[in-house]
Each structure stands twice: as C-alpha cells, then as structure tokens.
CSV table of C-alpha atoms in Angstrom, one decimal:
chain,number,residue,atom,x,y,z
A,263,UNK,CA,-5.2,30.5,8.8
A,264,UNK,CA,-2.6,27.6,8.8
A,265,UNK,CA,-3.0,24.6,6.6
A,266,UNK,CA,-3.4,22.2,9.7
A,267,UNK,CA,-6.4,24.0,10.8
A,268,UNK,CA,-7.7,23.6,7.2
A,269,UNK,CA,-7.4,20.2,6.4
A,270,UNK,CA,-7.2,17.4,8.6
A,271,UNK,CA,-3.6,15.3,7.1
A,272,UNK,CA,-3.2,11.4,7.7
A,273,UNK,CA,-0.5,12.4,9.6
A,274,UNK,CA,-2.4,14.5,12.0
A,275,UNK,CA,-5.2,11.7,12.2
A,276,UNK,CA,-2.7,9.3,13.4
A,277,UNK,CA,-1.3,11.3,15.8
A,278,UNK,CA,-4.9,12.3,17.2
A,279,UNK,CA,-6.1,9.2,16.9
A,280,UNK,CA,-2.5,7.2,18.6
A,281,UNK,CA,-1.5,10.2,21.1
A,282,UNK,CA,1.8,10.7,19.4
A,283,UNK,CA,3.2,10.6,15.8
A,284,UNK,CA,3.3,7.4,13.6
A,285,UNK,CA,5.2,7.0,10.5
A,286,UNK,CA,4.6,4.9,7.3
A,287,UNK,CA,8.3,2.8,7.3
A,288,UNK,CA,8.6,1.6,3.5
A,289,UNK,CA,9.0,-2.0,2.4
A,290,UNK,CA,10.2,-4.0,-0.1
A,291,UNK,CA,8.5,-7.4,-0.1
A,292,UNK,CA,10.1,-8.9,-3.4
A,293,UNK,CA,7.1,-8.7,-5.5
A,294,UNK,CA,6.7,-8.3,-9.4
A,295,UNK,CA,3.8,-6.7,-11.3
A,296,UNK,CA,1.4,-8.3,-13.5
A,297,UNK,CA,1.8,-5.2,-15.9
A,298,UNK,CA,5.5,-6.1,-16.1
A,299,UNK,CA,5.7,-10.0,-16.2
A,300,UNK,CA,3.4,-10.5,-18.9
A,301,UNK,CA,0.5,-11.8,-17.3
A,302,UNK,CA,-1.3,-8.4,-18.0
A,303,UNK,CA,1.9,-6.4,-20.1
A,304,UNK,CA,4.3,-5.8,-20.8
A,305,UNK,CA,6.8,-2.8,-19.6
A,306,UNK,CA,4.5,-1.5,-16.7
A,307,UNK,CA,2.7,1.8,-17.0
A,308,UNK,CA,3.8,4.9,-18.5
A,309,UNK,CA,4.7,5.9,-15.9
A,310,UNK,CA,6.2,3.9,-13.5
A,311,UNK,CA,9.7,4.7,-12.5
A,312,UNK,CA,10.8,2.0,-10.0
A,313,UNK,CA,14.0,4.0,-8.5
A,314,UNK,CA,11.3,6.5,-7.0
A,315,UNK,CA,9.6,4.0,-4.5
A,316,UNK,CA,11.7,0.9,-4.5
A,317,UNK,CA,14.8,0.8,-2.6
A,318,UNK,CA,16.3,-2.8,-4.9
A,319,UNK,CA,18.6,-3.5,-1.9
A,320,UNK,CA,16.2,-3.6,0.7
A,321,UNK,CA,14.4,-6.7,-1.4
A,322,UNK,CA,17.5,-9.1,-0.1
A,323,UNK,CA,16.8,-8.2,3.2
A,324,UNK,CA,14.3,-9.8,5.6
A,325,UNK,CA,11.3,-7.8,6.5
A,326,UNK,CA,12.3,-7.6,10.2
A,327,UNK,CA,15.6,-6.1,9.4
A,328,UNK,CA,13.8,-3.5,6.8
A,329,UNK,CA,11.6,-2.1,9.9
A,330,UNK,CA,14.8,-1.7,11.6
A,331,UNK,CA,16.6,-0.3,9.4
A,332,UNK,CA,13.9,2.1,8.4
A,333,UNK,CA,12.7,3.0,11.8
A,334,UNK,CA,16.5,4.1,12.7
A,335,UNK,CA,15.9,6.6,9.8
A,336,UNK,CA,13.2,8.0,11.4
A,337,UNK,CA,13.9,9.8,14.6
A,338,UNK,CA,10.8,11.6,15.1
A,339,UNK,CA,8.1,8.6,15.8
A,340,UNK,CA,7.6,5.6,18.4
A,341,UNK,CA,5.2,4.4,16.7
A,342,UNK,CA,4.8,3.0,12.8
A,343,UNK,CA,3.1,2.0,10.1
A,344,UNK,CA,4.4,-1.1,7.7
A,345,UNK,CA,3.8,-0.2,4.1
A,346,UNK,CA,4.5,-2.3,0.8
A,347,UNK,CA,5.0,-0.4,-1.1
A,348,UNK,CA,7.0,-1.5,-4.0
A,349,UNK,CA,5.5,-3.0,-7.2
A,350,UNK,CA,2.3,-4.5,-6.7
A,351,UNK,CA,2.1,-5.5,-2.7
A,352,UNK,CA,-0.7,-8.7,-3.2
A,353,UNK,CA,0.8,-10.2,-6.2
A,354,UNK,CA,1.9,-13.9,-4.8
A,355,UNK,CA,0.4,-16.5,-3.1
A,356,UNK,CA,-2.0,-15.6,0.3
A,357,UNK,CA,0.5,-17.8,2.0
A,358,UNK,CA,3.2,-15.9,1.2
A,359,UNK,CA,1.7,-12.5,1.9
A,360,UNK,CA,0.5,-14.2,5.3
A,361,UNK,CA,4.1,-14.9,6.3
A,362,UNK,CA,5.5,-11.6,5.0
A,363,UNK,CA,2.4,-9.1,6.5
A,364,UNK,CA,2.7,-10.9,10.0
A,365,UNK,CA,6.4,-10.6,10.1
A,366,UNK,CA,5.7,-7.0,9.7
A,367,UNK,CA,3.2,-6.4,12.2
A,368,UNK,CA,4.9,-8.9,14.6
A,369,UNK,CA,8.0,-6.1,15.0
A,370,UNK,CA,7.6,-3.8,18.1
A,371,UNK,CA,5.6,-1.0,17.7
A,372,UNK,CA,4.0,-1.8,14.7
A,373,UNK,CA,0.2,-0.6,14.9
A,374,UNK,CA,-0.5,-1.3,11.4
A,375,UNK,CA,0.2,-1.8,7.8
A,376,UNK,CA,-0.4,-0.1,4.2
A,377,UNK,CA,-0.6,-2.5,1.3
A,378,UNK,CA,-0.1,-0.7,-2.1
A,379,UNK,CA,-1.3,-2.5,-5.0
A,380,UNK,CA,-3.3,-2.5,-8.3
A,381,UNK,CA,-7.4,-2.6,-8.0
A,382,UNK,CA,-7.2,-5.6,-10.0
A,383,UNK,CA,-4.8,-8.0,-8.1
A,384,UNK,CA,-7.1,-7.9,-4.6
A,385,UNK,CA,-8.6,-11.4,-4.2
A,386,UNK,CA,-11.3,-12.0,-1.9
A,387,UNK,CA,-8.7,-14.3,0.0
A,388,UNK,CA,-6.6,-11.2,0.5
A,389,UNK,CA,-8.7,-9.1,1.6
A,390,UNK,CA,-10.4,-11.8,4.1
A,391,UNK,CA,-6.5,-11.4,5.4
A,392,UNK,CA,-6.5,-7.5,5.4
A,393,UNK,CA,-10.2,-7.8,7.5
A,394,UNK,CA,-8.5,-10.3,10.1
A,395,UNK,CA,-6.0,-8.3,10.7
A,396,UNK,CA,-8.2,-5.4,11.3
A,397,UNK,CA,-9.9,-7.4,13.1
A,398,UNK,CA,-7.2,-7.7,15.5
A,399,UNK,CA,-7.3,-4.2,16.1
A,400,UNK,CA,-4.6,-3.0,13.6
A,401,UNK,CA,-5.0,0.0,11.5
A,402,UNK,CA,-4.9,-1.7,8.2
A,403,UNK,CA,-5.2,0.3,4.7
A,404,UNK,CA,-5.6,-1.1,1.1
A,405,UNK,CA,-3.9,1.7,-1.3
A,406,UNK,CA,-4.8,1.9,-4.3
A,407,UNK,CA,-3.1,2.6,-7.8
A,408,UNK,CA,-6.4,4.4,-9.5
A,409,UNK,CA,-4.3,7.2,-11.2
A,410,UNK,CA,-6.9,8.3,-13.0
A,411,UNK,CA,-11.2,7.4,-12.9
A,412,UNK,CA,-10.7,8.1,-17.0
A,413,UNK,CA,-11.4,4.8,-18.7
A,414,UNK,CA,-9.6,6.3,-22.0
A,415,UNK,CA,-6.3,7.9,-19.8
A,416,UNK,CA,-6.3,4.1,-17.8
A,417,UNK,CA,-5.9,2.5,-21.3
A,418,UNK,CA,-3.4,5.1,-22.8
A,419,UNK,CA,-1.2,5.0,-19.8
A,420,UNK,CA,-1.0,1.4,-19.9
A,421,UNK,CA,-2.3,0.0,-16.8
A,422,UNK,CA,-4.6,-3.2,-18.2
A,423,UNK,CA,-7.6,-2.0,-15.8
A,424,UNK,CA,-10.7,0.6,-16.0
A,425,UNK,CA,-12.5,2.5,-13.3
A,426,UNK,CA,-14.9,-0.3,-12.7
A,427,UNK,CA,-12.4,-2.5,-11.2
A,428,UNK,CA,-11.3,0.3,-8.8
A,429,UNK,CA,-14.4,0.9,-7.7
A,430,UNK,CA,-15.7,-3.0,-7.2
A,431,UNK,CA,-12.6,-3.4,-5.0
A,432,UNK,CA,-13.2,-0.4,-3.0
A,433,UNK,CA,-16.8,-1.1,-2.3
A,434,UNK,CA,-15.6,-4.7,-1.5
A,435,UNK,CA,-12.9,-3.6,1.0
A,436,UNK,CA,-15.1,-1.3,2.6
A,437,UNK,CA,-17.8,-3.5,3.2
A,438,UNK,CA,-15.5,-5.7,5.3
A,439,UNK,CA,-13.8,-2.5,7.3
A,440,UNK,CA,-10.5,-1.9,5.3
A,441,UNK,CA,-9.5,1.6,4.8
A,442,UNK,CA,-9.0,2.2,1.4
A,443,UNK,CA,-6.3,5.0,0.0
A,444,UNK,CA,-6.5,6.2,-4.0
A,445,UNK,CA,-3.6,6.8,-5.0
A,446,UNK,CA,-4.2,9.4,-8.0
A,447,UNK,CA,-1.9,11.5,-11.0
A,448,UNK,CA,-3.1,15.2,-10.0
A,449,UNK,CA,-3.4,16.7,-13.9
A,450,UNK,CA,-4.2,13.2,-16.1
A,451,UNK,CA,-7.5,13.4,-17.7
C-alpha cells in the first residue's frame, strides 16, 4: 500500500479540496522575534537557525514581488498559498500586518495564507484579522511554533512560553474558524 492511500497529506487535501495542486510560496515580511529583541530574550531558541527558513534578501523586497518571484520557482501549481514564514509572522502593529497580509492575498491566484508565529504573540485583534479574512472565503491557517507540549523542554530550549499558552491560542483560533498547524521537534521530550 502507498503512503497516499495511507495518510491523507495537506498537499493532497488541497488539491482535493481546489481541483488542482496549490503550493505554500514563502515570505519574508521583515519581522523580528520577541525572543530575540529582548522583549521576552535574548538570542532566540535553541534552536533556531534563521538561514533555514529565511531568505534575508527577499525582506528588501515588496511582498508582491516575493509571490512573483517565488511562484516563477514553482512550475508545478496555478494556484498558492502565502506563508510568513520567517521569524515570528504577527509581531508588529495590526496595521501593519493588515497592509502586508492583503498585499498578499490581493496577488492573482492567491487562495489563502499561512501565518507562522509564536502561541504567545496572537492578539485577539489578529486573529479578528485572520477570521475576516476567512471570512472572505480564503483558506487561512495560524501555525504554530509549539515544538514541544513539555513545560520543562519549552523552558530549556529557550522559548519564554509553556503549553498553556499554545493551547489557549488554539482553542481561541478555533472557536472563530482558523485552521491551526503545530509545528513540532519530532524526538524533544
């Protein structure tokens, strides 16, 4: 038996779900990181490793010429999927997230976007943003940095939050419809 009559991917989901295949086009908003400006550390996690998910170029560019540049890397999909990624994807001002999240979903064939973040930079006023957006029919998805549901691990690996914030957040963002993606470290305690 193959794997893709096994398990059900979130690639294959899209494609069932749009009629043809949609990729996640990575962006680079400009953001910082609470656990690296000081406001909650110093240093960011253990971790984190900034060259593996953050093209430092791309943050100079507009987000309208990011989608382009990134969708001409992608031959294989019509359709796409706006993710910031980099750093911690809710950490400015709503205003500012409002101008940069509907750039991105403005750009042609945009059906959605993926906001990667930490539980415990979510504000109510973002994700009242997330839910009208949703709202609007796009496929919106709040990802989530857990790494680990281990209290002890959260504190060793540096990241300034425990499990209960992850899971206040994700019973807050479900309750208003937003798809919510845990990112986890397979093999932490």
């Amino acid at each position: 038996m193959q794997l893709h009559e096994r398990v059900n991917t979130f690639g294959q989901d899209l494609q069932r779900r749009y009629g043809e295949k949609v990729h996640k086009l990575t962006l680079h908003g400009g953001f910082s990181c609470p656990n690296r400006d000081g406001t909650i550390g110093r240093g960011g996690c253990t971790f984190c490793n900034v060259a593996s998910f953050a093209d430092e170029k791309a943050q100079y560019l507009p987000i309208h010429e990011q989608l382009t540049q990134r969708a001409g890397e992608v031959n294989r999909a019509k359709k796409y999927l706006a993710y910031f990624q980099a750093y911690t994807s809710t950490y400015a001002e709503v205003q500012t997230l409002k101008k940069m999240y509907e750039e991105a979903l403005q750009a042609a064939d945009i059906v959605g976007l993926c906001v990667g973040t930490r539980p415990d930079c979510v504000p109510d006023a973002v994700l009242d943003l997330l839910a009208g957006y949703r709202e609007q029919g796009y496929e919106i998805w709040l990802e989530l940095g857990l790494q680990t549901a281990n209290d002890k691990t959260l504190k060793r690996i540096n990241r300034g939050h425990d499990f209960a914030c992850y899971a206040e957040i994700t019973r807050r963002a479900r309750a208003l419809g937003i798809k919510v993606c845990t990112h986890l470290i397979v093999g932490l305690p």
